[in-house]
CSV table of N, CA and C in Angstrom, one decimal:
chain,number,residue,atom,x,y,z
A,837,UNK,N,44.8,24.9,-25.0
A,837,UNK,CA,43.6,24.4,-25.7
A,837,UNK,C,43.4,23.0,-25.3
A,838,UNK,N,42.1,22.5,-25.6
A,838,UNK,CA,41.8,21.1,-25.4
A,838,UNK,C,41.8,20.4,-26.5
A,839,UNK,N,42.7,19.2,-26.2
A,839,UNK,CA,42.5,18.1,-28.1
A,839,UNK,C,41.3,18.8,-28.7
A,840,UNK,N,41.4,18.7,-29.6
A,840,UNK,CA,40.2,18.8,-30.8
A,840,UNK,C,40.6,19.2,-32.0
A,841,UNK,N,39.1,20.0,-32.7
A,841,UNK,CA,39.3,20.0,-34.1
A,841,UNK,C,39.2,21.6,-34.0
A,842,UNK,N,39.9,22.8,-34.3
A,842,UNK,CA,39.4,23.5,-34.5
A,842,UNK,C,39.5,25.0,-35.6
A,843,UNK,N,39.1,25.5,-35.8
A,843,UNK,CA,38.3,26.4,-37.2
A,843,UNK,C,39.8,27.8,-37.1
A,844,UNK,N,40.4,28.2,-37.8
A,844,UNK,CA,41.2,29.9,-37.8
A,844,UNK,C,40.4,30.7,-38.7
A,845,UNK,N,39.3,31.3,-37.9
A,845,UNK,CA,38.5,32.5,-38.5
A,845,UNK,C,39.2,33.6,-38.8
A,846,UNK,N,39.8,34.1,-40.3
A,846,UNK,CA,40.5,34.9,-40.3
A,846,UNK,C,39.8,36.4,-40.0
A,847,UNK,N,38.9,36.9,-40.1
A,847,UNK,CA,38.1,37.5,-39.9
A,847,UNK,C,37.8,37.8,-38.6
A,848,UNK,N,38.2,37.0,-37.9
A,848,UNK,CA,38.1,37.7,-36.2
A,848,UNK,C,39.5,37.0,-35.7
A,849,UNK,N,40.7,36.6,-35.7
A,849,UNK,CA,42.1,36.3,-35.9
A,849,UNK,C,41.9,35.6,-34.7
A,850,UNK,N,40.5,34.1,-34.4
A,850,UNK,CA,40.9,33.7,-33.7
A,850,UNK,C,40.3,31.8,-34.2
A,851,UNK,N,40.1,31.2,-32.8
A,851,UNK,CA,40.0,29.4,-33.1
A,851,UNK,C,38.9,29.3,-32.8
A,852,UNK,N,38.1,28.7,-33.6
A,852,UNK,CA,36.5,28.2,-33.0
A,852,UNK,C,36.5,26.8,-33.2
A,853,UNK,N,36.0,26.7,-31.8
A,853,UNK,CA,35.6,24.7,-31.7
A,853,UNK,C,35.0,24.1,-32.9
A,854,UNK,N,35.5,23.0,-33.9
A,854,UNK,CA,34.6,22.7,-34.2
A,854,UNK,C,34.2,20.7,-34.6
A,855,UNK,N,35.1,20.0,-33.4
A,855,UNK,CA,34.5,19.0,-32.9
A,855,UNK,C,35.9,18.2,-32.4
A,856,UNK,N,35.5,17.6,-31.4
A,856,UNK,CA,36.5,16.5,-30.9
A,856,UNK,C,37.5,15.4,-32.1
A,857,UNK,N,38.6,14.9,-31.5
A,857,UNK,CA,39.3,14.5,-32.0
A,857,UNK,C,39.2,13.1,-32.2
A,858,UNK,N,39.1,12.5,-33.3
A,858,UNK,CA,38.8,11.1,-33.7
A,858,UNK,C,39.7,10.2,-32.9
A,859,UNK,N,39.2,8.7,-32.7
A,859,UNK,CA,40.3,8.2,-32.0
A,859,UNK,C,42.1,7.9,-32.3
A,860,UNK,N,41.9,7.7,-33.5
A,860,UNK,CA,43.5,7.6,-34.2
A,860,UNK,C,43.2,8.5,-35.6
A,861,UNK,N,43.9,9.5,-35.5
A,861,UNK,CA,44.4,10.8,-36.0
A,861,UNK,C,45.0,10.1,-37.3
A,862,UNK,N,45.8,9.2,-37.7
A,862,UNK,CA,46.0,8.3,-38.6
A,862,UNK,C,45.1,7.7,-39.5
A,863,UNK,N,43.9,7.8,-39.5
A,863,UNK,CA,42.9,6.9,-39.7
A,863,UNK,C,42.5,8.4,-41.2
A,864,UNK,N,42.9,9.5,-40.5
A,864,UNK,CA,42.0,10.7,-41.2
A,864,UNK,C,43.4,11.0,-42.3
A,865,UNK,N,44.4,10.3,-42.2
A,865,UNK,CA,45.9,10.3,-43.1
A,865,UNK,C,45.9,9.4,-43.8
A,866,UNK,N,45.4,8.5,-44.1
A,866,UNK,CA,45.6,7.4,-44.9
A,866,UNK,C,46.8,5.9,-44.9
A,867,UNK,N,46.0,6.3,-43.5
A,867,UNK,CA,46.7,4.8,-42.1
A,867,UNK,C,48.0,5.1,-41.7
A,868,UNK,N,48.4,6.8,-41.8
A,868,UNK,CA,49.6,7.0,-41.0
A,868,UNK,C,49.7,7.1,-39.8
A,869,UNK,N,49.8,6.0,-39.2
A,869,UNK,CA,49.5,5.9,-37.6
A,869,UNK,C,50.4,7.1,-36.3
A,870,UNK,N,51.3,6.9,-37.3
A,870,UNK,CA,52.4,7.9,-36.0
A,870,UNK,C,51.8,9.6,-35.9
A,871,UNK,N,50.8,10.0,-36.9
A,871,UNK,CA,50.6,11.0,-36.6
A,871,UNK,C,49.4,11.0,-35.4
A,872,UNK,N,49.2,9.8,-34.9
A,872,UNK,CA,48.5,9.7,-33.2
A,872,UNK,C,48.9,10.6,-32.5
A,873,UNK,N,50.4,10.7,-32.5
A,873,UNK,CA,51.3,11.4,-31.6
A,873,UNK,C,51.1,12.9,-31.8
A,874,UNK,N,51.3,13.7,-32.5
A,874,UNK,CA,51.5,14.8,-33.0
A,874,UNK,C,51.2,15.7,-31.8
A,875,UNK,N,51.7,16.4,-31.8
A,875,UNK,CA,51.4,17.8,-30.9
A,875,UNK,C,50.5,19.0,-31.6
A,876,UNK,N,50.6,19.0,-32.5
A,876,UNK,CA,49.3,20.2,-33.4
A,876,UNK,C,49.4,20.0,-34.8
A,877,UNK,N,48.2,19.3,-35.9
A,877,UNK,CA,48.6,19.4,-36.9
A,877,UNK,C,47.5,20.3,-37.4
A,878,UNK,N,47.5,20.8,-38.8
A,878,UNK,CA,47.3,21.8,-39.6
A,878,UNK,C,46.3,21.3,-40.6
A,879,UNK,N,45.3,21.3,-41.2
A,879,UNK,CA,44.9,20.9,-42.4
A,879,UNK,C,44.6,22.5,-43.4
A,880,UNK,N,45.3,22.4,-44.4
A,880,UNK,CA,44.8,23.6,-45.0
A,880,UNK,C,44.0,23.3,-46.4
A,881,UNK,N,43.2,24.5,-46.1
A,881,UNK,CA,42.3,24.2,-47.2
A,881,UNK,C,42.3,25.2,-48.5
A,882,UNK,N,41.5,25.0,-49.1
A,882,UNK,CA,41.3,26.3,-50.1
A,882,UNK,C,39.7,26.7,-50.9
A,883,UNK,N,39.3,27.4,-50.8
A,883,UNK,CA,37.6,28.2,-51.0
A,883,UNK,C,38.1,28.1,-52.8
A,884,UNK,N,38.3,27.4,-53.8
A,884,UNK,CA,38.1,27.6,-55.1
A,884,UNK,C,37.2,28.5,-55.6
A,885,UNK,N,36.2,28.4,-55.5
A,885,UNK,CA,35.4,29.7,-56.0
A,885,UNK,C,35.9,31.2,-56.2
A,886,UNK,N,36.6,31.5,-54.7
A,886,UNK,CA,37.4,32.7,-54.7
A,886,UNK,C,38.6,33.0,-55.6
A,887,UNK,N,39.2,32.0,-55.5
A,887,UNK,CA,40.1,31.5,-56.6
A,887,UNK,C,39.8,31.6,-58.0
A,888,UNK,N,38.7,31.1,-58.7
A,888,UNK,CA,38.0,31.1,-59.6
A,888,UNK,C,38.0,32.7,-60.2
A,889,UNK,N,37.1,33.3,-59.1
A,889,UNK,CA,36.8,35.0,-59.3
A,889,UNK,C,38.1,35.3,-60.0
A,890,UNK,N,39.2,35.3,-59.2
A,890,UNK,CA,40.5,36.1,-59.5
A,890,UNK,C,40.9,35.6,-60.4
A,891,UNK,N,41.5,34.2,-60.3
A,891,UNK,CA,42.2,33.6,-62.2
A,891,UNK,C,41.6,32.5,-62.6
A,892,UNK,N,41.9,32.1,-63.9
A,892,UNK,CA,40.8,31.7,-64.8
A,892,UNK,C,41.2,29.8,-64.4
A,893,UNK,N,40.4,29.2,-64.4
A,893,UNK,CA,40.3,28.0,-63.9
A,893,UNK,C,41.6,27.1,-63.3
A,894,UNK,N,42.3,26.6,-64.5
A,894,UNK,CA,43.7,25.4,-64.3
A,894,UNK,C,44.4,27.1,-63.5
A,895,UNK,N,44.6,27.9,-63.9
A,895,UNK,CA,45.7,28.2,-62.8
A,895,UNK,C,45.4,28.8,-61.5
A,896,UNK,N,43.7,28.9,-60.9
A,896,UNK,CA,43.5,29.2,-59.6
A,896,UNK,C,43.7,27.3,-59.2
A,897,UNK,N,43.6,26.4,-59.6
A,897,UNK,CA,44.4,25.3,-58.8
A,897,UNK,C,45.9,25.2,-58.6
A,898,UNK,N,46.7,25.5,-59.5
A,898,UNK,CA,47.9,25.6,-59.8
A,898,UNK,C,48.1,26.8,-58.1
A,899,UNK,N,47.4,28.1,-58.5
A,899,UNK,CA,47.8,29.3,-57.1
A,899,UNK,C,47.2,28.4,-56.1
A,900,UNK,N,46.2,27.6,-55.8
A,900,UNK,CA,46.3,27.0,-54.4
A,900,UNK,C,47.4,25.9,-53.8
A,901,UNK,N,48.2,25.7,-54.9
A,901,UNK,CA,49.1,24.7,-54.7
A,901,UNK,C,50.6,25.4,-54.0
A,902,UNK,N,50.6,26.1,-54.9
A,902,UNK,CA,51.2,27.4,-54.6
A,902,UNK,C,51.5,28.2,-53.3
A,903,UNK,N,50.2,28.6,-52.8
A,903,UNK,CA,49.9,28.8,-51.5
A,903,UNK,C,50.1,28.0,-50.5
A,904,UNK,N,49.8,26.2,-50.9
A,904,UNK,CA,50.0,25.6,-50.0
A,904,UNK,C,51.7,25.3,-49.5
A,905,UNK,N,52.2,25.6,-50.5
A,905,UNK,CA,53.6,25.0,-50.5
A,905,UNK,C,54.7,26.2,-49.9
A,906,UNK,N,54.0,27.3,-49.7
A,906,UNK,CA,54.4,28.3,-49.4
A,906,UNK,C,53.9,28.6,-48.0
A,907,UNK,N,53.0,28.0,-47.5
A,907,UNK,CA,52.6,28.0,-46.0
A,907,UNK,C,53.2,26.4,-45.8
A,908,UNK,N,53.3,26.0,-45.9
A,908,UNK,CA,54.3,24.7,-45.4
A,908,UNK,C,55.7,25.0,-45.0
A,909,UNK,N,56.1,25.7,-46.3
A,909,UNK,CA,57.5,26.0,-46.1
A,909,UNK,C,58.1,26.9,-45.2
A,910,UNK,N,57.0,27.8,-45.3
A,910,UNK,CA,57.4,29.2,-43.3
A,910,UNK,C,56.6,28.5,-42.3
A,911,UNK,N,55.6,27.0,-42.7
A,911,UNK,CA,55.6,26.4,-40.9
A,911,UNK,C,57.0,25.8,-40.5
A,912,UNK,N,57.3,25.3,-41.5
A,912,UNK,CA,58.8,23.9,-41.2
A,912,UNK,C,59.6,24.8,-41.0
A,913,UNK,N,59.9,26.0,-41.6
A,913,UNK,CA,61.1,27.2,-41.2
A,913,UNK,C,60.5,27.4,-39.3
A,914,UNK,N,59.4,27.8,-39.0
A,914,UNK,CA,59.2,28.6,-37.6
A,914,UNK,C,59.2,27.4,-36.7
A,915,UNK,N,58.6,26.5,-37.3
A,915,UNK,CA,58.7,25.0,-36.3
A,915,UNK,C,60.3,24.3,-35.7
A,916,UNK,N,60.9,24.4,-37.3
A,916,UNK,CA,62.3,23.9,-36.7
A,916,UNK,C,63.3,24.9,-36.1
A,917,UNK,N,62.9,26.2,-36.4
A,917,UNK,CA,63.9,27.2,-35.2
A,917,UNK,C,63.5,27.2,-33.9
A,918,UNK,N,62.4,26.8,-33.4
A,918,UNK,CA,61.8,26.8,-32.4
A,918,UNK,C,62.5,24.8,-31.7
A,919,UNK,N,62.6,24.4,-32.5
A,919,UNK,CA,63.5,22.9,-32.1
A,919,UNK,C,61.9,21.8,-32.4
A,920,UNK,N,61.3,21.7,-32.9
A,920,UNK,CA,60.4,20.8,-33.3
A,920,UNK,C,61.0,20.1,-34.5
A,921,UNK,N,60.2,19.0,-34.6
A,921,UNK,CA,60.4,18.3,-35.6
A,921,UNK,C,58.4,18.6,-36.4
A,922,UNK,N,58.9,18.4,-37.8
A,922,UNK,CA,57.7,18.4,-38.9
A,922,UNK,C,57.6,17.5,-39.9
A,923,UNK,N,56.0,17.1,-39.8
A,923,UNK,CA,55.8,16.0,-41.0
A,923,UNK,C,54.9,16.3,-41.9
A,924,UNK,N,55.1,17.0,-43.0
A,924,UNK,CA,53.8,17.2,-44.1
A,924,UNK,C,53.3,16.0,-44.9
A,925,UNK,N,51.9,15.8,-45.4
A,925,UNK,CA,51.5,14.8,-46.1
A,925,UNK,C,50.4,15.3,-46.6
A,926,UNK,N,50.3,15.1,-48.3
A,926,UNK,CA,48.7,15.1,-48.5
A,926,UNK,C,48.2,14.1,-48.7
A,927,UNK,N,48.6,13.1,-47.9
A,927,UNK,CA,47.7,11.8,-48.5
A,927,UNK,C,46.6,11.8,-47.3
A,928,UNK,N,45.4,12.5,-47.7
A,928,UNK,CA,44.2,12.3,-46.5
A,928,UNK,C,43.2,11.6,-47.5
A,929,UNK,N,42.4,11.6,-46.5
A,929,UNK,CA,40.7,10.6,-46.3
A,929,UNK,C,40.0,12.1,-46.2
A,930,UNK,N,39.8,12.9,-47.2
A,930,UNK,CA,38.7,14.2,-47.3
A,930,UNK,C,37.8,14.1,-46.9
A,931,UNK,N,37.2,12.7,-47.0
A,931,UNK,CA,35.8,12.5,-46.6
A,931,UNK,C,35.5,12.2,-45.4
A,932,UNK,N,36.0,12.0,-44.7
A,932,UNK,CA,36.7,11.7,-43.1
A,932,UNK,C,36.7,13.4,-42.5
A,933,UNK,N,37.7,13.9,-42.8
A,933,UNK,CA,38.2,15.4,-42.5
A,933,UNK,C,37.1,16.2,-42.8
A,934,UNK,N,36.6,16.5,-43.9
A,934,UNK,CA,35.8,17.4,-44.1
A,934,UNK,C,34.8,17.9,-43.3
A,935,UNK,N,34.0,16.5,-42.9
A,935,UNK,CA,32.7,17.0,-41.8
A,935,UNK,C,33.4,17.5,-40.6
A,936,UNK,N,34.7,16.5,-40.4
A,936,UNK,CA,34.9,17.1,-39.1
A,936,UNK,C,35.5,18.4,-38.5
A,937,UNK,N,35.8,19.1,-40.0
A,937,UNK,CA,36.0,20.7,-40.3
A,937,UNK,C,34.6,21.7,-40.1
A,938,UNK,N,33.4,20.9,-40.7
A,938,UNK,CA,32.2,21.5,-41.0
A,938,UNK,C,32.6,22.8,-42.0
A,939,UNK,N,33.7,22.2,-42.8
A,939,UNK,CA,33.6,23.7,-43.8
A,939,UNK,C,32.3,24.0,-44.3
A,940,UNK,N,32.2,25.5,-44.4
A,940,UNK,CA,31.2,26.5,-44.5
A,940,UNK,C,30.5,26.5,-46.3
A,941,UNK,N,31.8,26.2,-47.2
A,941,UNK,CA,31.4,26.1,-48.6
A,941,UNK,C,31.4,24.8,-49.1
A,942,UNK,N,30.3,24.6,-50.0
A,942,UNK,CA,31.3,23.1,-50.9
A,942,UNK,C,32.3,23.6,-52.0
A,943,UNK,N,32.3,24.6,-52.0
A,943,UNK,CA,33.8,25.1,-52.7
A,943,UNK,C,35.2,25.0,-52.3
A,944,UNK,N,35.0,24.6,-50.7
A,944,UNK,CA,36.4,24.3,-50.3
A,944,UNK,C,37.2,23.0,-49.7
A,945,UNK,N,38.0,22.8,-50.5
A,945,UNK,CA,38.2,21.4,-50.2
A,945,UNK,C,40.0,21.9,-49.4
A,946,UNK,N,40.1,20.6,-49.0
A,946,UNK,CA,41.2,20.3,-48.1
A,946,UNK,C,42.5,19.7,-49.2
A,947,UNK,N,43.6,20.1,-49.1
A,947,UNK,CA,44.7,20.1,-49.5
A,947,UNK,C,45.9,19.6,-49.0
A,948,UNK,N,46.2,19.6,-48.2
A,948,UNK,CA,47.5,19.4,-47.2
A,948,UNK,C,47.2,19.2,-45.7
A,949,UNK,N,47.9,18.4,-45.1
A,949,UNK,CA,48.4,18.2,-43.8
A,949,UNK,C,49.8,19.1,-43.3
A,950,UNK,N,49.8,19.9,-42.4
A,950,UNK,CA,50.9,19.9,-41.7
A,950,UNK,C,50.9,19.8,-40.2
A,951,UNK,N,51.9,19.0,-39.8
A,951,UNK,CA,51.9,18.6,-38.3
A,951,UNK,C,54.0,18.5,-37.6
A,952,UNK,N,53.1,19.0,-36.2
A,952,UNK,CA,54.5,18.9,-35.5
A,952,UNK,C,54.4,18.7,-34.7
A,953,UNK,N,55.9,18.3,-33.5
A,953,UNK,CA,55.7,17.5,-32.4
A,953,UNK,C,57.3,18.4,-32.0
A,954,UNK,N,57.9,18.0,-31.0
A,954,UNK,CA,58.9,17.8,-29.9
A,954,UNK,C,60.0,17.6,-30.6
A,955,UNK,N,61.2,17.8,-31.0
A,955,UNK,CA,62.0,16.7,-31.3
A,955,UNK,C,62.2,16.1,-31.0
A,956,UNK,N,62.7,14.7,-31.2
A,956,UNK,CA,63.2,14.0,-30.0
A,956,UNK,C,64.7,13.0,-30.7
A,957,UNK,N,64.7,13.2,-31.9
A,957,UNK,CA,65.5,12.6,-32.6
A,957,UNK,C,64.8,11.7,-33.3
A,958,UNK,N,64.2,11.1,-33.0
A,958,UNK,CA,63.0,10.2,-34.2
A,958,UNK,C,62.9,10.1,-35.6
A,959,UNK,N,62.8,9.4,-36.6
A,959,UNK,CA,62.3,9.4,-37.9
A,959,UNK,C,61.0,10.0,-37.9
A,960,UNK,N,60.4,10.0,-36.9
A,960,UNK,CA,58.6,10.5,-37.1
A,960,UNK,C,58.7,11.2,-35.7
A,961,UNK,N,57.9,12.4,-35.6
A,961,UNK,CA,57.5,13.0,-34.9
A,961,UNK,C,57.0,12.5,-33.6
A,962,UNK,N,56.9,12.6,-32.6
A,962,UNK,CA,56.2,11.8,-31.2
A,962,UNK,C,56.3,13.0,-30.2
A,963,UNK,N,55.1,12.7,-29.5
A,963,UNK,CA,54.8,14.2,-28.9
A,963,UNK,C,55.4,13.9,-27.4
């Protein structure tokens, strides 16, 4: 694939373009610079509304948190058997990220980062 930004249409189990990569990838983390480096990172999101439907308010946030912590935890399991190193963070800039998602709802907002790189021995990931 080429740098960029792009979409996991679950609905057709594949990646659609949806815009080039900012100049420092750090900038969209909240001035974590070393994620410049990264080899593929993740932003996950969550459609609240849908959430909503199924359980009643405070605990469809509570289940997205949930969800997220639980796809974090089988990326850093499949990442590090594979010999990567992994850096999760939700400290983002939403407002940064979001356009460059072009999410489809304003019901869904962005939650987490996960990103991985090479091992190399490092405190921080570097591709």
């Amino acid at each position: 694939l080429e740098p960029g930004i792009y979409y996991y249409n679950p609905r057709q189990h594949q990646l659609q373009w949806r815009s080039h990569l900012p100049s420092a990838l750090g900038d969209l983390l909240s001035g974590q610079h070393f994620a410049n480096h990264i080899s593929v990172g993740l932003f996950l999101s969550s459609r609240f509304d849908k959430l909503w439907w199924k359980y009643e308010h405070s605990r469809a946030y509570r289940m997205a948190l949930i969800e997220v912590g639980h796809a974090a935890q089988t990326f850093q399991l499949a990442a590090t058997d594979r010999g990567m190193s992994t850096w999760l963070t939700g400290a983002l800039n939403e407002i940064n990220i979001e356009p460059l998602l072009m999410l489809e709802s304003p019901s869904e907002q962005v939650l987490f980062s996960l990103d991985v790189a090479m091992a190399t021995g490092m405190r921080h990931p570097v591709a």
